[in-house]
Short mmCIF file of C-alpha atoms and ligand atoms in Angstrom, two decimals:
data_model
loop_
_atom_site.label_atom_id
_atom_site.label_comp_id
_atom_site.label_asym_id
_atom_site.label_seq_id
_atom_site.Cartn_x
_atom_site.Cartn_y
_atom_site.Cartn_z
CA MET A 1108 5.20 -16.16 10.15
CA GLN A 1109 5.83 -12.47 10.76
CA GLU A 1110 4.17 -10.13 12.86
CA ASN A 1111 2.83 -6.48 12.29
CA PHE A 1112 4.04 -6.94 8.80
CA SER A 1113 3.66 -3.93 6.17
CA LEU A 1114 1.75 -4.89 3.17
CA LYS A 1115 3.05 -1.99 1.10
CA ALA A 1116 4.93 -4.27 -1.20
CA HIS A 1117 2.21 -6.68 -1.61
CA ASN A 1118 -0.56 -4.30 -3.01
CA THR A 1119 -0.08 -2.13 -6.22
CA PHE A 1120 -1.84 0.94 -4.56
CA GLY A 1121 1.39 1.04 -2.40
CA VAL A 1122 -0.80 1.57 0.75
CA ASP A 1123 1.20 1.06 3.88
CA ALA A 1124 -1.36 -1.04 5.87
CA LYS A 1125 -0.09 -3.71 8.16
CA ALA A 1126 -1.32 -7.41 8.77
CA ARG A 1127 -1.20 -8.75 12.18
CA TYR A 1128 0.33 -11.91 10.82
CA PHE A 1129 1.99 -12.67 7.48
CA ILE A 1130 3.12 -15.95 5.84
CA GLU A 1131 4.24 -16.87 2.40
CA VAL A 1132 3.32 -20.48 1.28
CA HIS A 1133 4.82 -22.35 -1.47
CA SER A 1134 2.64 -25.72 -1.43
CA THR A 1135 -0.74 -26.96 -0.55
CA GLU A 1136 0.81 -28.59 2.42
CA GLU A 1137 2.23 -25.40 3.66
CA LEU A 1138 -1.20 -23.62 3.10
CA ILE A 1139 -3.05 -26.25 5.07
CA GLU A 1140 -0.53 -25.84 7.98
CA ALA A 1141 -1.03 -22.16 8.11
CA LEU A 1142 -4.85 -22.60 7.94
CA ASN A 1143 -4.62 -24.92 10.82
CA TYR A 1144 -2.60 -22.46 12.84
CA SER A 1145 -5.29 -19.67 12.11
CA LYS A 1146 -8.24 -21.96 13.06
CA THR A 1147 -6.65 -22.54 16.56
CA ASP A 1148 -6.60 -18.69 16.96
CA THR A 1149 -9.76 -18.07 14.97
CA LEU A 1150 -7.96 -15.52 12.97
CA PRO A 1151 -9.63 -13.73 9.75
CA LEU A 1152 -7.75 -14.59 6.66
CA LEU A 1153 -6.51 -12.50 3.68
CA PHE A 1154 -5.29 -14.35 0.60
CA LEU A 1155 -2.74 -12.49 -1.52
CA GLY A 1156 -1.85 -12.78 -5.07
CA GLY A 1157 -0.07 -9.88 -6.70
CA GLY A 1158 -2.14 -7.35 -4.82
CA SER A 1159 -3.29 -5.78 -8.05
CA ASN A 1160 -6.96 -5.79 -7.12
CA ILE A 1161 -7.15 -4.89 -3.54
CA LEU A 1162 -7.57 -1.67 -1.59
CA LEU A 1163 -6.37 -2.01 2.11
CA THR A 1164 -8.50 0.57 4.00
CA LYS A 1165 -7.19 -0.30 7.31
CA ASP A 1166 -4.55 -2.62 9.00
CA PHE A 1167 -5.70 -6.27 8.68
CA GLU A 1168 -6.09 -7.75 12.13
CA GLY A 1169 -5.68 -11.35 10.77
CA LEU A 1170 -3.49 -13.65 8.97
CA ALA A 1171 -2.37 -12.54 5.35
CA ILE A 1172 -1.23 -15.54 3.32
CA LYS A 1173 0.75 -15.02 0.26
CA LEU A 1174 0.18 -17.61 -2.38
CA ASN A 1175 3.44 -18.50 -3.84
CA LEU A 1176 2.69 -21.97 -5.42
CA LYS A 1177 4.64 -22.35 -8.61
CA GLY A 1178 4.58 -24.63 -11.68
CA ILE A 1179 3.15 -25.21 -14.89
CA HIS A 1180 1.96 -28.36 -16.56
CA GLU A 1181 1.25 -29.29 -20.10
CA ASP A 1182 -0.79 -31.99 -21.47
CA LEU A 1183 -1.38 -32.43 -25.26
CA ILE A 1184 -4.99 -33.10 -26.05
CA ASN A 1185 -4.67 -33.69 -29.83
CA ASP A 1186 -2.97 -32.11 -32.96
CA ASN A 1187 -4.31 -28.68 -32.25
CA GLU A 1188 -5.11 -28.35 -28.60
CA VAL A 1189 -3.16 -28.52 -25.29
CA LEU A 1190 -4.28 -28.33 -21.76
CA VAL A 1191 -2.15 -26.08 -19.70
CA THR A 1192 -2.25 -25.93 -15.93
CA ALA A 1193 -0.59 -23.25 -14.00
CA LYS A 1194 -0.14 -23.17 -10.17
CA ALA A 1195 -1.85 -20.07 -8.26
CA GLY A 1196 1.45 -18.21 -7.69
CA GLU A 1197 2.53 -18.00 -11.26
CA ASN A 1198 2.63 -14.38 -12.45
CA TRP A 1199 -0.13 -13.87 -14.95
CA HIS A 1200 1.74 -12.08 -17.63
CA GLU A 1201 4.81 -14.56 -17.30
CA PHE A 1202 2.37 -17.41 -17.72
CA VAL A 1203 1.14 -15.82 -21.04
CA ALA A 1204 4.58 -15.30 -22.29
CA PHE A 1205 5.28 -18.88 -21.46
CA CYS A 1206 2.35 -20.05 -23.68
CA LEU A 1207 3.35 -17.64 -26.40
CA GLU A 1208 6.91 -18.94 -26.47
CA LYS A 1209 5.40 -22.36 -27.05
CA ASN A 1210 3.03 -20.95 -29.67
CA TYR A 1211 0.19 -21.94 -27.50
CA GLY A 1212 -2.88 -19.64 -28.64
CA GLY A 1213 -5.86 -18.10 -26.65
CA LEU A 1214 -4.36 -15.86 -23.99
CA GLU A 1215 -2.59 -13.26 -26.16
CA ASN A 1216 -5.22 -10.47 -25.78
CA LEU A 1217 -4.85 -10.88 -21.98
CA SER A 1218 -0.96 -9.99 -22.14
CA LEU A 1219 0.33 -7.60 -19.56
CA ILE A 1220 -2.58 -7.73 -16.89
CA PRO A 1221 -0.99 -7.66 -13.46
CA GLY A 1222 -1.62 -10.21 -10.93
CA ASN A 1223 -1.07 -14.15 -10.50
CA VAL A 1224 -2.85 -17.04 -12.31
CA GLY A 1225 -4.66 -18.17 -9.12
CA THR A 1226 -6.55 -14.92 -8.91
CA SER A 1227 -7.64 -14.81 -12.75
CA PRO A 1228 -10.88 -16.73 -12.18
CA MET A 1229 -11.92 -14.43 -9.27
CA GLN A 1230 -13.21 -11.78 -11.69
CA ASN A 1231 -13.02 -13.81 -14.94
CA ILE A 1232 -10.02 -11.25 -16.10
CA GLY A 1233 -10.77 -9.78 -19.26
CA ALA A 1234 -9.29 -7.31 -21.88
CA TYR A 1235 -9.37 -6.61 -25.68
CA GLY A 1236 -12.40 -8.85 -26.57
CA THR A 1237 -11.19 -12.00 -24.39
CA GLU A 1238 -12.06 -13.11 -21.00
CA ILE A 1239 -10.42 -16.18 -19.33
CA LYS A 1240 -13.71 -18.15 -19.48
CA ASP A 1241 -12.91 -18.38 -23.22
CA THR A 1242 -10.25 -20.86 -22.56
CA PHE A 1243 -11.04 -21.91 -18.96
CA VAL A 1244 -11.31 -25.57 -18.50
CA SER A 1245 -11.35 -26.02 -14.43
CA CYS A 1246 -9.56 -24.95 -11.38
CA THR A 1247 -8.55 -26.80 -8.17
CA VAL A 1248 -9.57 -25.20 -4.97
CA LEU A 1249 -9.23 -25.88 -1.40
CA ASN A 1250 -12.31 -25.70 0.55
CA LEU A 1251 -11.76 -23.79 3.55
CA GLU A 1252 -14.43 -25.44 5.68
CA ASN A 1253 -13.23 -28.85 5.41
CA LEU A 1254 -9.76 -28.39 3.81
CA GLN A 1255 -10.48 -30.81 1.11
CA LEU A 1256 -9.81 -30.32 -2.53
CA GLU A 1257 -12.48 -29.64 -5.10
CA THR A 1258 -12.49 -29.08 -8.84
CA PHE A 1259 -14.59 -26.40 -10.41
CA ASN A 1260 -15.38 -26.58 -14.15
CA LEU A 1261 -16.47 -23.74 -16.52
CA GLU A 1262 -20.22 -23.96 -15.57
CA GLN A 1263 -19.57 -24.19 -11.82
CA CYS A 1264 -17.47 -21.02 -11.89
CA ARG A 1265 -20.50 -18.90 -13.26
CA PHE A 1266 -18.33 -16.46 -15.05
CA GLY A 1267 -19.86 -13.21 -15.83
CA TYR A 1268 -18.42 -9.82 -16.60
CA ARG A 1269 -15.66 -9.14 -13.93
CA ASP A 1270 -17.41 -11.71 -11.75
CA SER A 1271 -17.60 -15.40 -10.74
CA ILE A 1272 -18.96 -17.60 -7.97
CA PHE A 1273 -15.71 -16.69 -6.14
CA LYS A 1274 -16.98 -13.11 -5.78
CA LYS A 1275 -20.46 -14.28 -4.86
CA GLU A 1276 -21.75 -17.25 -2.92
CA GLY A 1277 -18.26 -18.68 -2.91
CA LYS A 1278 -16.61 -15.53 -1.49
CA GLY A 1279 -14.18 -16.48 1.27
CA LYS A 1280 -14.94 -20.08 1.09
CA TYR A 1281 -12.44 -21.28 -1.37
CA VAL A 1282 -8.60 -20.85 -2.13
CA ILE A 1283 -7.78 -21.24 -5.84
CA LEU A 1284 -4.71 -23.52 -6.09
CA ASP A 1285 -4.31 -23.95 -9.95
CA VAL A 1286 -6.13 -23.25 -13.07
CA ALA A 1287 -6.30 -25.28 -16.36
CA PHE A 1288 -6.77 -23.54 -19.87
CA LYS A 1289 -7.40 -25.36 -23.15
CA LEU A 1290 -5.18 -23.72 -25.70
CA THR A 1291 -4.57 -23.81 -29.35
CA ARG A 1292 -1.17 -25.26 -30.99
CA LYS A 1293 -1.75 -24.22 -34.66
CA ASP A 1294 -5.18 -23.10 -35.84
CA HIS A 1295 -5.13 -19.96 -33.56
CA HIS A 1296 -8.14 -17.64 -33.41
CA ILE A 1297 -6.61 -14.22 -33.98
CA LYS A 1298 -8.99 -11.47 -32.34
CA THR A 1299 -8.06 -8.05 -33.77
CA GLU A 1300 -11.35 -6.43 -33.80
CA TYR A 1301 -11.33 -4.93 -30.21
CA GLY A 1302 -10.02 -1.67 -29.23
CA ALA A 1303 -7.03 -0.24 -30.91
CA ILE A 1304 -5.45 -3.55 -31.92
CA GLN A 1305 -5.90 -2.97 -35.58
CA SER A 1306 -4.55 0.28 -35.76
CA GLU A 1307 -1.59 -0.70 -33.52
CA LEU A 1308 -0.83 -3.51 -35.96
CA GLU A 1309 -1.07 -0.96 -38.84
CA HIS A 1310 1.37 1.15 -37.03
CA LEU A 1311 3.61 -1.92 -36.56
CA GLU A 1312 3.21 -2.74 -40.26
CA ILE A 1313 1.99 -6.14 -39.77
CA GLU A 1314 -0.78 -7.52 -42.01
CA LYS A 1315 -1.18 -11.21 -41.17
CA PRO A 1316 -0.72 -10.99 -37.42
CA THR A 1317 0.52 -14.08 -35.29
CA ILE A 1318 -0.57 -14.61 -31.71
CA GLN A 1319 2.92 -13.05 -30.80
CA ASP A 1320 2.20 -9.95 -32.87
CA ILE A 1321 -1.21 -9.66 -31.02
CA SER A 1322 0.39 -9.83 -27.68
CA ARG A 1323 2.99 -7.10 -28.81
CA ALA A 1324 0.12 -4.78 -29.89
CA VAL A 1325 -1.80 -5.13 -26.63
CA ILE A 1326 1.34 -4.64 -24.67
CA ASN A 1327 2.03 -1.28 -26.68
CA ILE A 1328 -1.54 -0.20 -26.22
CA ARG A 1329 -1.56 -1.00 -22.56
CA GLN A 1330 1.81 0.70 -21.90
CA SER A 1331 0.57 3.91 -23.70
CA LYS A 1332 -2.62 3.99 -21.76
CA LEU A 1333 -2.28 2.57 -18.24
CA PRO A 1334 -0.03 3.87 -15.55
CA ASP A 1335 2.53 1.24 -14.41
CA PRO A 1336 1.71 0.34 -10.83
CA LYS A 1337 5.57 0.10 -10.20
CA GLU A 1338 5.90 3.79 -10.81
CA ILE A 1339 2.51 4.96 -9.70
CA GLY A 1340 0.18 3.23 -7.37
CA ASN A 1341 -3.04 1.92 -8.83
CA ALA A 1342 -5.15 -1.19 -9.28
CA GLY A 1343 -6.14 -0.70 -12.97
CA SER A 1344 -10.12 0.18 -13.51
CA PHE A 1345 -11.42 0.96 -10.09
CA PHE A 1346 -14.97 0.60 -11.17
CA LYS A 1347 -16.88 -1.76 -13.50
CA ASN A 1348 -18.63 -0.36 -16.43
CA PRO A 1349 -22.40 -0.23 -15.34
CA THR A 1350 -25.00 -2.19 -17.24
CA ILE A 1351 -28.35 -0.28 -17.47
CA PRO A 1352 -31.83 -1.13 -18.78
CA LEU A 1353 -32.32 0.07 -22.44
CA PRO A 1354 -35.20 2.52 -21.59
CA GLN A 1355 -33.04 4.19 -19.16
CA PHE A 1356 -30.27 4.53 -21.54
CA GLU A 1357 -32.53 5.96 -24.20
CA GLU A 1358 -33.63 8.51 -21.68
CA LEU A 1359 -30.04 9.51 -20.86
CA LYS A 1360 -29.25 9.63 -24.66
CA GLU A 1361 -31.93 12.48 -24.89
CA LYS A 1362 -30.20 14.46 -22.15
CA PHE A 1363 -26.77 13.56 -23.07
CA PRO A 1364 -26.60 12.89 -26.85
CA GLN A 1365 -22.70 11.92 -26.76
CA ILE A 1366 -23.24 9.09 -24.19
CA PRO A 1367 -21.60 6.01 -25.48
CA GLY A 1368 -23.24 2.49 -24.92
CA TYR A 1369 -22.89 -1.06 -26.09
CA THR A 1370 -26.27 -2.72 -26.34
CA SER A 1371 -26.69 -6.31 -25.51
CA GLY A 1372 -30.48 -7.52 -25.47
CA ASP A 1373 -32.33 -5.19 -23.23
CA PHE A 1374 -29.43 -3.75 -21.60
CA VAL A 1375 -26.62 -1.21 -22.42
CA LYS A 1376 -23.10 -1.18 -21.06
CA VAL A 1377 -21.90 2.37 -20.44
CA PRO A 1378 -18.22 3.13 -20.21
CA ALA A 1379 -17.92 4.01 -16.44
CA GLY A 1380 -14.56 6.25 -17.62
CA TRP A 1381 -16.88 8.26 -19.75
CA LEU A 1382 -19.28 8.97 -16.91
CA ILE A 1383 -16.42 9.88 -14.38
CA GLU A 1384 -15.00 12.20 -16.94
CA GLN A 1385 -18.11 14.04 -17.60
CA CYS A 1386 -18.46 14.66 -13.85
CA GLY A 1387 -14.89 16.64 -14.08
CA TRP A 1388 -12.78 13.90 -12.34
CA LYS A 1389 -10.25 13.09 -15.00
CA GLY A 1390 -6.90 14.22 -13.85
CA LYS A 1391 -8.48 15.67 -10.58
CA GLN A 1392 -6.39 15.40 -7.38
CA ILE A 1393 -7.58 15.74 -3.75
CA GLY A 1394 -4.80 15.44 -1.26
CA ASN A 1395 -2.72 12.29 -2.21
CA VAL A 1396 -5.41 10.81 -4.45
CA ALA A 1397 -6.28 11.49 -8.10
CA SER A 1398 -8.03 10.22 -11.07
CA HIS A 1399 -5.36 9.42 -13.94
CA LYS A 1400 -5.00 12.00 -16.42
CA LEU A 1401 -5.33 9.73 -19.44
CA GLN A 1402 -8.01 7.36 -17.95
CA ALA A 1403 -10.49 8.65 -15.45
CA LEU A 1404 -11.48 4.99 -14.56
CA VAL A 1405 -8.07 4.44 -12.92
CA ILE A 1406 -7.55 5.96 -9.33
CA ILE A 1407 -3.96 6.69 -8.37
CA ASN A 1408 -1.92 7.16 -5.28
CA ALA A 1409 -0.75 10.40 -6.74
CA THR A 1410 1.91 11.16 -4.08
CA GLY A 1411 2.75 7.55 -2.91
CA ASN A 1412 1.62 8.67 0.47
CA ALA A 1413 -2.19 7.82 0.21
CA THR A 1414 -4.07 5.74 2.80
CA GLY A 1415 -6.41 3.35 1.77
CA LYS A 1416 -9.25 5.29 3.56
CA GLU A 1417 -8.34 8.39 1.53
CA ILE A 1418 -8.64 6.32 -1.72
CA PHE A 1419 -11.79 4.81 -0.66
CA ASP A 1420 -13.30 8.12 0.17
CA PHE A 1421 -12.04 9.55 -3.22
CA SER A 1422 -13.95 6.60 -4.79
CA ALA A 1423 -17.08 7.35 -2.90
CA MET A 1424 -17.06 11.05 -3.97
CA ILE A 1425 -16.92 9.65 -7.62
CA ILE A 1426 -19.81 7.27 -7.12
CA ASP A 1427 -21.92 10.11 -5.48
CA SER A 1428 -21.25 12.54 -8.44
CA VAL A 1429 -22.08 10.05 -11.17
CA ASN A 1430 -25.00 9.23 -9.34
CA GLU A 1431 -26.27 12.71 -8.97
CA LYS A 1432 -25.56 13.49 -12.68
CA PHE A 1433 -26.69 10.42 -14.56
CA GLY A 1434 -28.68 8.34 -11.93
CA ILE A 1435 -26.32 5.42 -12.26
CA GLU A 1436 -24.73 3.71 -9.21
CA LEU A 1437 -21.17 2.62 -10.08
CA GLU A 1438 -19.79 -0.49 -8.60
CA ARG A 1439 -16.27 -0.94 -7.40
CA GLU A 1440 -14.15 -3.65 -9.17
CA VAL A 1441 -11.43 -3.54 -6.71
CA ASN A 1442 -11.92 -5.74 -3.46
CA ILE A 1443 -12.19 -3.37 -0.61
CA ILE A 1444 -10.27 -5.08 2.59
C1 LIG B 1767 -2.64 -1.48 -14.13
C2 LIG B 1767 -3.47 -2.39 -13.96
C3 LIG B 1767 -4.16 -2.90 -15.07
C4 LIG B 1767 -5.27 -3.86 -14.97
N1 LIG B 1767 -5.99 -4.28 -16.07
C5 LIG B 1767 -6.73 -5.21 -15.95
C6 LIG B 1767 -7.62 -5.78 -17.17
O1 LIG B 1767 -7.39 -5.33 -18.15
N2 LIG B 1767 -8.55 -6.67 -16.95
C7 LIG B 1767 -8.83 -7.14 -15.68
O2 LIG B 1767 -9.72 -8.07 -15.50
N3 LIG B 1767 -8.19 -6.74 -14.58
C8 LIG B 1767 -7.28 -5.83 -14.55
N4 LIG B 1767 -6.59 -5.47 -13.57
C9 LIG B 1767 -6.98 -6.01 -12.24
C10 LIG B 1767 -6.09 -7.14 -11.74
O3 LIG B 1767 -4.83 -7.21 -12.50
C11 LIG B 1767 -6.68 -8.34 -11.78
O4 LIG B 1767 -7.99 -8.45 -11.11
C12 LIG B 1767 -6.02 -9.69 -11.26
O5 LIG B 1767 -6.55 -10.84 -11.58
C13 LIG B 1767 -5.59 -9.51 -9.82
O6 LIG B 1767 -4.62 -10.54 -9.55
P1 LIG B 1767 -3.94 -10.48 -8.27
O7 LIG B 1767 -3.16 -11.70 -8.00
O8 LIG B 1767 -3.02 -9.36 -8.14
O9 LIG B 1767 -4.86 -10.23 -7.11
P2 LIG B 1767 -5.04 -9.86 -5.68
O10 LIG B 1767 -5.05 -8.35 -5.63
O11 LIG B 1767 -3.91 -10.37 -4.86
O12 LIG B 1767 -6.35 -10.48 -4.86
C14 LIG B 1767 -7.53 -10.07 -5.39
C15 LIG B 1767 -8.65 -10.77 -4.58
O13 LIG B 1767 -8.71 -12.29 -4.80
C16 LIG B 1767 -8.36 -12.87 -3.54
N5 LIG B 1767 -7.41 -13.91 -3.92
C17 LIG B 1767 -6.09 -13.62 -4.21
N6 LIG B 1767 -5.48 -14.98 -4.78
C18 LIG B 1767 -6.55 -15.82 -4.44
C19 LIG B 1767 -6.62 -17.29 -4.74
N7 LIG B 1767 -5.51 -17.98 -5.21
N8 LIG B 1767 -7.66 -17.89 -4.19
C20 LIG B 1767 -8.80 -17.28 -3.70
N9 LIG B 1767 -8.63 -15.89 -3.70
C21 LIG B 1767 -7.62 -15.10 -3.98
C22 LIG B 1767 -7.71 -11.82 -2.60
O14 LIG B 1767 -8.02 -12.01 -1.23
C23 LIG B 1767 -8.49 -10.55 -3.13
O15 LIG B 1767 -9.74 -10.43 -2.61
C24 LIG B 1767 -5.61 -4.47 -13.80
C25 LIG B 1767 -4.82 -3.79 -12.59
C26 LIG B 1767 -3.70 -3.02 -12.65
C27 LIG B 1767 -2.96 -2.75 -11.42
#
């Protein structure tokens, strides 16, 4: 256990906030021991994976627990399917790479998403037409009230767009310890229709892509579009893409004929990046914080010296201006601590 510990290296924004106490745990037993300690002191808790989806707005006056549980386990289901279970502290992309190495299909479109396996169910991570809910089977959690292990299946997780029970009713109640996915061994379902995958495959001169080719294409696209947190502090998309009722979208379309939207039933999902860009934020810097020049949805720690409060205030200004211009209230995707 360390005291007054800087979390700068533990959040991809690179914000220099301190935790009153910090501990790294490598097993469920160590985690329970740390939790028992925090109970005697009634310390607030902060669980840390890769720190790629948090914004620390101030010092954390509690116990930050870095979850470093490692291990991957495989169970063959049949000729074509395998159940792969990974512990919470496994790095997500390394886990995807492990599966690709074994020729297990289903996660390739999610290549290069930062963070850890244990956090993937929190917001049902997704990219390029795939979300973890498509292959997710179950996760083991520790119930923080009674320190008992429980299993959540697909239905119980109530996955939605960047959402799950762990961000709603279950918020702060469970620690995810491992996650199990059902993957294919030979009849892979290749998804090329989303984003720029098809044109990237053409660029790579690949006609019949394998799951490994899809991963390579996704990695190339992501590297060309998104800032690498190792070079410039950020947490990926700062806001969710808002979903608005169809009549509201039609009204906006009259005023802003170029507005993009993806209709699903009576609702339309509007790209938050477009809305932010239309308000003049793309590439704009105020003090230490900026909106990325290639992707307005990504807020960056432009100088490396931004505080969490500065980044939060910058995001509040974006929310206000989008609301003023379009009457749409953006919701933050990043967890504000
Ligand atoms: C450059 C970049 C690109 C990104 N692209 C995408 C993308 O394409 N799609 C996407 O969905 N996301 C994307 N993200 C967001 C991020 O990668 C994911 O949300 C990821 O799952 C966060 O994992 P983490 O381990 O870093 O979480 P952390 O930031 O460590 O934690 C996030 C939240 O979960 C809690 N938590 C962490 N671990 C556990 C656990 N085991 N049990 C319970 N609670 C826990 C934390 O307390 C915190 O509230 C991107 C981020 C970056 C920086």
